[in-house]
PDB file of C-alpha atoms in Angstrom:
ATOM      1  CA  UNK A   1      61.911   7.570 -42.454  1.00  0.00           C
ATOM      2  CA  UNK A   2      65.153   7.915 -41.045  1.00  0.00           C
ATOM      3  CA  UNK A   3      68.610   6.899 -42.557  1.00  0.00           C
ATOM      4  CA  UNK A   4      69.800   3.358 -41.219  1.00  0.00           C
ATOM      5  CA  UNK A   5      73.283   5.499 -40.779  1.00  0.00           C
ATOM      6  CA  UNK A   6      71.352   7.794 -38.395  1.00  0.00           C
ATOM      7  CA  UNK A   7      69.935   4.841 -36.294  1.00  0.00           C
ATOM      8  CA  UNK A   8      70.882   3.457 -32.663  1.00  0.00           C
ATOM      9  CA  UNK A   9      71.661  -0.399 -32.569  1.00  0.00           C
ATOM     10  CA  UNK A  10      67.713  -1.004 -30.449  1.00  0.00           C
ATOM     11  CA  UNK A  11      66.152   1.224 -33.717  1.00  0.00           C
ATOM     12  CA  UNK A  12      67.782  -0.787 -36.261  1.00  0.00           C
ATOM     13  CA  UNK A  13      67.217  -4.583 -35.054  1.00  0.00           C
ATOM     14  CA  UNK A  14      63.234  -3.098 -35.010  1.00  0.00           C
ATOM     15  CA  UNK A  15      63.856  -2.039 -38.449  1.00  0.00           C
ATOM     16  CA  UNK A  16      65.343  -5.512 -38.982  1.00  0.00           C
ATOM     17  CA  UNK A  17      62.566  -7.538 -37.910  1.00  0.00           C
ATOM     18  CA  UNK A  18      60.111  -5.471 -39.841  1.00  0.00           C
ATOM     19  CA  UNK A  19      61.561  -5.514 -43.015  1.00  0.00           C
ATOM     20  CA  UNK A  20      61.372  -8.254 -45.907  1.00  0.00           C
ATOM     21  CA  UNK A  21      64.320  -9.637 -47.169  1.00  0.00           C
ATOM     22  CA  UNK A  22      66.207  -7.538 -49.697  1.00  0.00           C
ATOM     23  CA  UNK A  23      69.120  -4.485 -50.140  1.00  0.00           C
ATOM     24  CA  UNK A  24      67.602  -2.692 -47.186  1.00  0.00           C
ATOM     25  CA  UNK A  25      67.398  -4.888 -44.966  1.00  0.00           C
ATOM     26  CA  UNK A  26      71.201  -6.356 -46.272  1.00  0.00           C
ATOM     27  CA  UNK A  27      71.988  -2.568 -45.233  1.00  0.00           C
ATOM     28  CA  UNK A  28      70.322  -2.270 -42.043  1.00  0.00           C
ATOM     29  CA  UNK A  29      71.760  -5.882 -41.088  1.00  0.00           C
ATOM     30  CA  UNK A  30      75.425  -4.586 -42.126  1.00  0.00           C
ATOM     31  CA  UNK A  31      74.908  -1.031 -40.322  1.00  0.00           C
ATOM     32  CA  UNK A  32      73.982  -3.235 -37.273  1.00  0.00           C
ATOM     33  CA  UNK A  33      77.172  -5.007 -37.415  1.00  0.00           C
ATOM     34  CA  UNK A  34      79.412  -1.721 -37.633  1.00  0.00           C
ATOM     35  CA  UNK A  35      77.820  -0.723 -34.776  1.00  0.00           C
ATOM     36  CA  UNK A  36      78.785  -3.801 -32.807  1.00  0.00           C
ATOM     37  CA  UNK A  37      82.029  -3.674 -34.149  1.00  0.00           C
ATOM     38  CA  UNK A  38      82.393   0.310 -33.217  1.00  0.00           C
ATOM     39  CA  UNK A  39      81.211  -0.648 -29.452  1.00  0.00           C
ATOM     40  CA  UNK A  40      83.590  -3.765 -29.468  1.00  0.00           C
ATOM     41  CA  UNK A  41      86.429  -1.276 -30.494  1.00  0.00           C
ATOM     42  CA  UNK A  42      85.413   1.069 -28.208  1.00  0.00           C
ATOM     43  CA  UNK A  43      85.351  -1.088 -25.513  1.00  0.00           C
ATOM     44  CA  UNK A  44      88.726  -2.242 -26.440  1.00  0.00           C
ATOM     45  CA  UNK A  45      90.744   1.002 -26.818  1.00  0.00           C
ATOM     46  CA  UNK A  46      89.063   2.973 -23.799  1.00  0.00           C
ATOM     47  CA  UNK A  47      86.716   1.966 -21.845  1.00  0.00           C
ATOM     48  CA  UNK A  48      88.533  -1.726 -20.720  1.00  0.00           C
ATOM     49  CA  UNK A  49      91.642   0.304 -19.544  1.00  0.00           C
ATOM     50  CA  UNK A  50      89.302   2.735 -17.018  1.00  0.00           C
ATOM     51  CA  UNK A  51      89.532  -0.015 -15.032  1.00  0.00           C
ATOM     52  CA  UNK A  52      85.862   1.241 -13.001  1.00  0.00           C
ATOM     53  CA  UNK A  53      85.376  -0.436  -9.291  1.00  0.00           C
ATOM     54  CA  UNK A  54      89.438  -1.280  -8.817  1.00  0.00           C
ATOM     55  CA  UNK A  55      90.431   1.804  -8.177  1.00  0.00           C
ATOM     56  CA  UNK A  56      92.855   2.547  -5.192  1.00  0.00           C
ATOM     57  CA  UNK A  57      90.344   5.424  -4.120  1.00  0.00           C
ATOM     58  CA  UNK A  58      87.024   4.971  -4.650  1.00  0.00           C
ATOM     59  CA  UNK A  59      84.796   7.890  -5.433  1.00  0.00           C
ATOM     60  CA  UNK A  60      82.035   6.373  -3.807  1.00  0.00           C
ATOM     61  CA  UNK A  61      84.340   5.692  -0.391  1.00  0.00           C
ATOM     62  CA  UNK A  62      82.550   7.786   1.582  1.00  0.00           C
ATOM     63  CA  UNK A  63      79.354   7.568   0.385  1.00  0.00           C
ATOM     64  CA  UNK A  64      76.187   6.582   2.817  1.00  0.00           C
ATOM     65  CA  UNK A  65      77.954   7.073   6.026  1.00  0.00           C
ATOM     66  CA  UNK A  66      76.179   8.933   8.553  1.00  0.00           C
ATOM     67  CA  UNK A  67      72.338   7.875   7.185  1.00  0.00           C
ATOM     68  CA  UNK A  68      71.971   5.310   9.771  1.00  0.00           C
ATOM     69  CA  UNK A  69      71.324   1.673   9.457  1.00  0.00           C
ATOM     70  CA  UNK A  70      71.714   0.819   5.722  1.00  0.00           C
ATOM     71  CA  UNK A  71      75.073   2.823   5.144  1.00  0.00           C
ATOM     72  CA  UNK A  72      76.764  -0.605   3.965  1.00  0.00           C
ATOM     73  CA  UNK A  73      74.145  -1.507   1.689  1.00  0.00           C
ATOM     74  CA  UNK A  74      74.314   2.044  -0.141  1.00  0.00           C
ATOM     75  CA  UNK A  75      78.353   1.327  -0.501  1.00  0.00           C
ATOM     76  CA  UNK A  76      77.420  -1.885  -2.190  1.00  0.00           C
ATOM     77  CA  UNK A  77      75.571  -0.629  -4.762  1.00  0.00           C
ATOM     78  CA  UNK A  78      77.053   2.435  -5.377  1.00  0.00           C
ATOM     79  CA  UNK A  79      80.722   0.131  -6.108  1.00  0.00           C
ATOM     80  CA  UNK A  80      78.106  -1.919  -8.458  1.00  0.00           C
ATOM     81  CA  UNK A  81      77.305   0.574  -9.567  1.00  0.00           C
ATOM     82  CA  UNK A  82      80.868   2.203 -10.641  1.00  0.00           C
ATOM     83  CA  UNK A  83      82.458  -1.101 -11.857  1.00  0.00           C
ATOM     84  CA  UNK A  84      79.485  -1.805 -14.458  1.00  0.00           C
ATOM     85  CA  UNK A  85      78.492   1.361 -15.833  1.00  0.00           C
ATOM     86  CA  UNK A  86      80.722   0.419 -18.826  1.00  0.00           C
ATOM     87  CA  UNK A  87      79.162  -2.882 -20.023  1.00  0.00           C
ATOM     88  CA  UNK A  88      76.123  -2.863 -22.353  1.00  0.00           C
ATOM     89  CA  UNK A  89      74.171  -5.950 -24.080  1.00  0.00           C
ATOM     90  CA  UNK A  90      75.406  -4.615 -26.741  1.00  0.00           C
ATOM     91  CA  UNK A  91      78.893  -4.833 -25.907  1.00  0.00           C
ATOM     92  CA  UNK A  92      78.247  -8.537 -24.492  1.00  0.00           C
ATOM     93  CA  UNK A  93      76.658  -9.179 -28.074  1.00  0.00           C
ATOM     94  CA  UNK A  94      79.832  -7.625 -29.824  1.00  0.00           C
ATOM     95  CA  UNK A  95      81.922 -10.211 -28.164  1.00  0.00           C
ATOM     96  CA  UNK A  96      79.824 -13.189 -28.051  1.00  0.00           C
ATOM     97  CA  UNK A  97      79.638 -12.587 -31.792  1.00  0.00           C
ATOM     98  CA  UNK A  98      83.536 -11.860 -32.271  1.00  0.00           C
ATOM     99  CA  UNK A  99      83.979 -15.032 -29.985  1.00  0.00           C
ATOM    100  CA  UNK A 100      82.361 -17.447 -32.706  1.00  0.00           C
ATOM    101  CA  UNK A 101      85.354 -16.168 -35.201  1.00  0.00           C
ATOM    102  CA  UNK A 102      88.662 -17.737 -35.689  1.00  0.00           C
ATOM    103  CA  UNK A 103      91.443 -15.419 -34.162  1.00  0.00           C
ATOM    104  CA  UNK A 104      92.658 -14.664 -37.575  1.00  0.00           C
ATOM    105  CA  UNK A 105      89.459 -13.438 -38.810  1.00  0.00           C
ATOM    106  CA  UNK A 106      88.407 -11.649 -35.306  1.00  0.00           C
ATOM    107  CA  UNK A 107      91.769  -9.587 -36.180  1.00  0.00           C
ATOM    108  CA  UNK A 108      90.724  -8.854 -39.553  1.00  0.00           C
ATOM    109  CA  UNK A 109      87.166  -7.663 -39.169  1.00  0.00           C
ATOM    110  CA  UNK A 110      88.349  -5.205 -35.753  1.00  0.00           C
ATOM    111  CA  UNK A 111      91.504  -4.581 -37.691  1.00  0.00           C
ATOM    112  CA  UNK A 112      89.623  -3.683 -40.756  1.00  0.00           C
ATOM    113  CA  UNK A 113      86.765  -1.570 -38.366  1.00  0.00           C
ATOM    114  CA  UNK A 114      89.679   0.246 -36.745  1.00  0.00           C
ATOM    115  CA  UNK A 115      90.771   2.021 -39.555  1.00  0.00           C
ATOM    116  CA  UNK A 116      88.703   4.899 -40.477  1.00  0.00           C
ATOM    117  CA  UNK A 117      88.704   6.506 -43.776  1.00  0.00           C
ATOM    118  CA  UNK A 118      90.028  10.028 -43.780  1.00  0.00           C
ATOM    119  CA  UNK A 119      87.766  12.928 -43.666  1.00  0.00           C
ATOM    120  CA  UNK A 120      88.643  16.163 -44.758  1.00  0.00           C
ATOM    121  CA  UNK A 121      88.805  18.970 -41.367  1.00  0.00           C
ATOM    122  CA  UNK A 122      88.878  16.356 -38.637  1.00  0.00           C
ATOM    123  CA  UNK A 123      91.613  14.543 -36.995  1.00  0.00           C
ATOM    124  CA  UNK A 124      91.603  10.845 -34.999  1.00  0.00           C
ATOM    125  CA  UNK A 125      94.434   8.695 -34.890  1.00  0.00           C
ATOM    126  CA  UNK A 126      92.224   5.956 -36.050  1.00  0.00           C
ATOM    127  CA  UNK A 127      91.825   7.618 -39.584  1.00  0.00           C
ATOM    128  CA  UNK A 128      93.882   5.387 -42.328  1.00  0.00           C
ATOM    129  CA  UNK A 129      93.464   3.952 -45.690  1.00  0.00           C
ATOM    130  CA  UNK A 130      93.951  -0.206 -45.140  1.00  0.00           C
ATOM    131  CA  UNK A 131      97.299  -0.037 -46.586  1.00  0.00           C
ATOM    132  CA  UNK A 132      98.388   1.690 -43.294  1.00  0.00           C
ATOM    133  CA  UNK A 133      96.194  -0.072 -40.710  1.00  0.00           C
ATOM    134  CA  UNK A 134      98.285  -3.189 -42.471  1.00  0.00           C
ATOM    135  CA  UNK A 135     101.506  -1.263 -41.761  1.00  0.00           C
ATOM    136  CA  UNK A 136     100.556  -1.086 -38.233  1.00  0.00           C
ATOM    137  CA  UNK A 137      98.761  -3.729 -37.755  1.00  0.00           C
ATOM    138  CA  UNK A 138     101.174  -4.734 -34.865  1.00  0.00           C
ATOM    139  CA  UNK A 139     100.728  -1.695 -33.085  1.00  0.00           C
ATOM    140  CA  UNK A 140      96.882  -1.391 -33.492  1.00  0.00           C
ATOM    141  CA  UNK A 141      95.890  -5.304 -32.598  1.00  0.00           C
ATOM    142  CA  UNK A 142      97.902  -4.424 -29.051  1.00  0.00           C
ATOM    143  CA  UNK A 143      96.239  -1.524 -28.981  1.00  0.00           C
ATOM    144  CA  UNK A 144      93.067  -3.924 -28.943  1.00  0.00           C
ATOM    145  CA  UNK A 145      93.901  -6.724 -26.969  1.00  0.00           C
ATOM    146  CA  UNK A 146      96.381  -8.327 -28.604  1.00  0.00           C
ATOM    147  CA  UNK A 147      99.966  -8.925 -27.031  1.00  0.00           C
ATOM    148  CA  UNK A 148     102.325  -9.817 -30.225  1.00  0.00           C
ATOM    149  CA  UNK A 149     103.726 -12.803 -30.322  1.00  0.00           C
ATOM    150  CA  UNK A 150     100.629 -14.386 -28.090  1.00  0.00           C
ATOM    151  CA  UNK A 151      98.627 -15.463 -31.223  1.00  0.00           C
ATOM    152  CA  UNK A 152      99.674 -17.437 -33.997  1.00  0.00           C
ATOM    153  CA  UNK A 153      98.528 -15.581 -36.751  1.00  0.00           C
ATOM    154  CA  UNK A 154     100.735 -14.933 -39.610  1.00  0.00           C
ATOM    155  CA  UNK A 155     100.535 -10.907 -40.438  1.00  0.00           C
ATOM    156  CA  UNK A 156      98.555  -9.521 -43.174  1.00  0.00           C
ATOM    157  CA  UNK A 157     101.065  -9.158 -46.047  1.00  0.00           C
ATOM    158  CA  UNK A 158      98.692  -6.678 -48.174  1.00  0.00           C
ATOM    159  CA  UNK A 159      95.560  -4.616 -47.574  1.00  0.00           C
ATOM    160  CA  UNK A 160      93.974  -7.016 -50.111  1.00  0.00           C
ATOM    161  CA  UNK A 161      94.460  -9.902 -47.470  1.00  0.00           C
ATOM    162  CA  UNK A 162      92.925  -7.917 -44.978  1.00  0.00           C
ATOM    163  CA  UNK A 163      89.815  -6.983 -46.986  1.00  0.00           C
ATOM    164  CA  UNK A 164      89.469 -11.074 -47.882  1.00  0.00           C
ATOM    165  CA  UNK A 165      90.129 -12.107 -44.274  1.00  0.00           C
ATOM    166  CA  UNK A 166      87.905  -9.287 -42.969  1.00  0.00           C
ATOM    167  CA  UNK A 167      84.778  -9.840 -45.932  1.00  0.00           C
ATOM    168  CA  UNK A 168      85.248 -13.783 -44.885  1.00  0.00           C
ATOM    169  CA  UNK A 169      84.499 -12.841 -40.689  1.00  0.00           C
ATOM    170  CA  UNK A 170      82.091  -9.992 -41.987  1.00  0.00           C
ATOM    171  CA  UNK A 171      79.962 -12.508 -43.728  1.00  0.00           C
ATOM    172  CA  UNK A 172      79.560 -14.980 -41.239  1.00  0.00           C
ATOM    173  CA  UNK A 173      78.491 -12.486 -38.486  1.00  0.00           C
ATOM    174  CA  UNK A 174      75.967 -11.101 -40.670  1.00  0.00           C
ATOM    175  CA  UNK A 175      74.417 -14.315 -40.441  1.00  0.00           C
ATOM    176  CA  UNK A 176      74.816 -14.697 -36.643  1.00  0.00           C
ATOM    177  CA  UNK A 177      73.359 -10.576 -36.770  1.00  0.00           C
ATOM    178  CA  UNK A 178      70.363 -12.212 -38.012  1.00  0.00           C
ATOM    179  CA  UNK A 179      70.109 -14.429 -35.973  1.00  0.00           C
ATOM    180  CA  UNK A 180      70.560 -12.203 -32.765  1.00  0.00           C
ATOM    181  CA  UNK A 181      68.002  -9.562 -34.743  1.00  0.00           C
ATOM    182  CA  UNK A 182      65.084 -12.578 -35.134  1.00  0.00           C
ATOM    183  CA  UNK A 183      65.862 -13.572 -31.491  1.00  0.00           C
ATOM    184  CA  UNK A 184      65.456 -10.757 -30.263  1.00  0.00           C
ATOM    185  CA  UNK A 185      61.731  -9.481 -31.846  1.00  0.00           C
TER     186      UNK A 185
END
């Protein structure tokens, strides 16, 4: 059997389903949620600002012409094509999920996702205890979406309030994880 770390998102809502209730399946429903939270982060930091299908050159400009009758059809599909290679059910799950939160608790769990503990040998500029991700906390929520000042949310004060605010969200979407999980068997 494979560790629930090891497993994709479609592997571990199987593993979901099949499993009676208990600390494995608590795990499996919580690895499930990292996931979504990874892609919703992902999403957030990258992939949003590519920006695929508005470019001012197309990569696919030229494609189809000279193959006769259906050249504006192949254009169609290849834009489609391009502007939605990014989106996933799972990233439509990550936000319909994070959309059910109140904003101050959406910031907490991504803000509390974002920050990766340090490993020793390897670098990313998302690696930080929760002391710093509360430290720059401004900095990383625009990094995600966030334009300070447009949300009433008082700050974090402590990486204490951050781990309540965050375990409050967590817990709720674990529930809604279950949900999705049983809906989707």
């Amino acid at each position: 059997m494979h560790r629930i770390e090891d497993m994709g998102l479609a592997e571990t809502f199987r593993l979901i389903d099949k499993l009676p209730e208990g600390v494995r399946r608590q795990q499996a429903l919580a690895h499930a949620l990292d996931e979504l939270l990874e892609e919703e982060i992902e999403y957030r930091t990258g992939l949003r600002h590519q920006n695929a299908g508005w470019h001012q050159v197309s990569s696919v400009g030229g494609m189809g012409e000279g193959r006769g009758e259906c050249t504006g059809l192949v254009d169609h599909v290849g834009k489609a094509a391009e502007r939605y290679q990014q989106e996933s059910q799972w990233r439509t799950m990550a936000a319909a999920l994070l959309s059910r939160l109140s904003d101050r608790q959406r910031m907490a769990v991504l803000l509390a996702a974002y920050a990766i503990p340090p490993v020793q040998h390897c670098q990313s500029p998302r690696m930080m205890t929760q002391s710093q991700a509360v430290a720059a906390q401004v900095a990383i929520l625009a990094r995600l979406g966030w334009v300070p000042g447009a949300v009433k949310v008082t700050p974090f004060k402590s990486s204490t309030s951050l781990r309540k605010a965050a375990a409050r969200g967590r817990d709720s979407l674990l529930h809604m994880v279950l949900y999705q999980a049983e809906m989707a068997a």
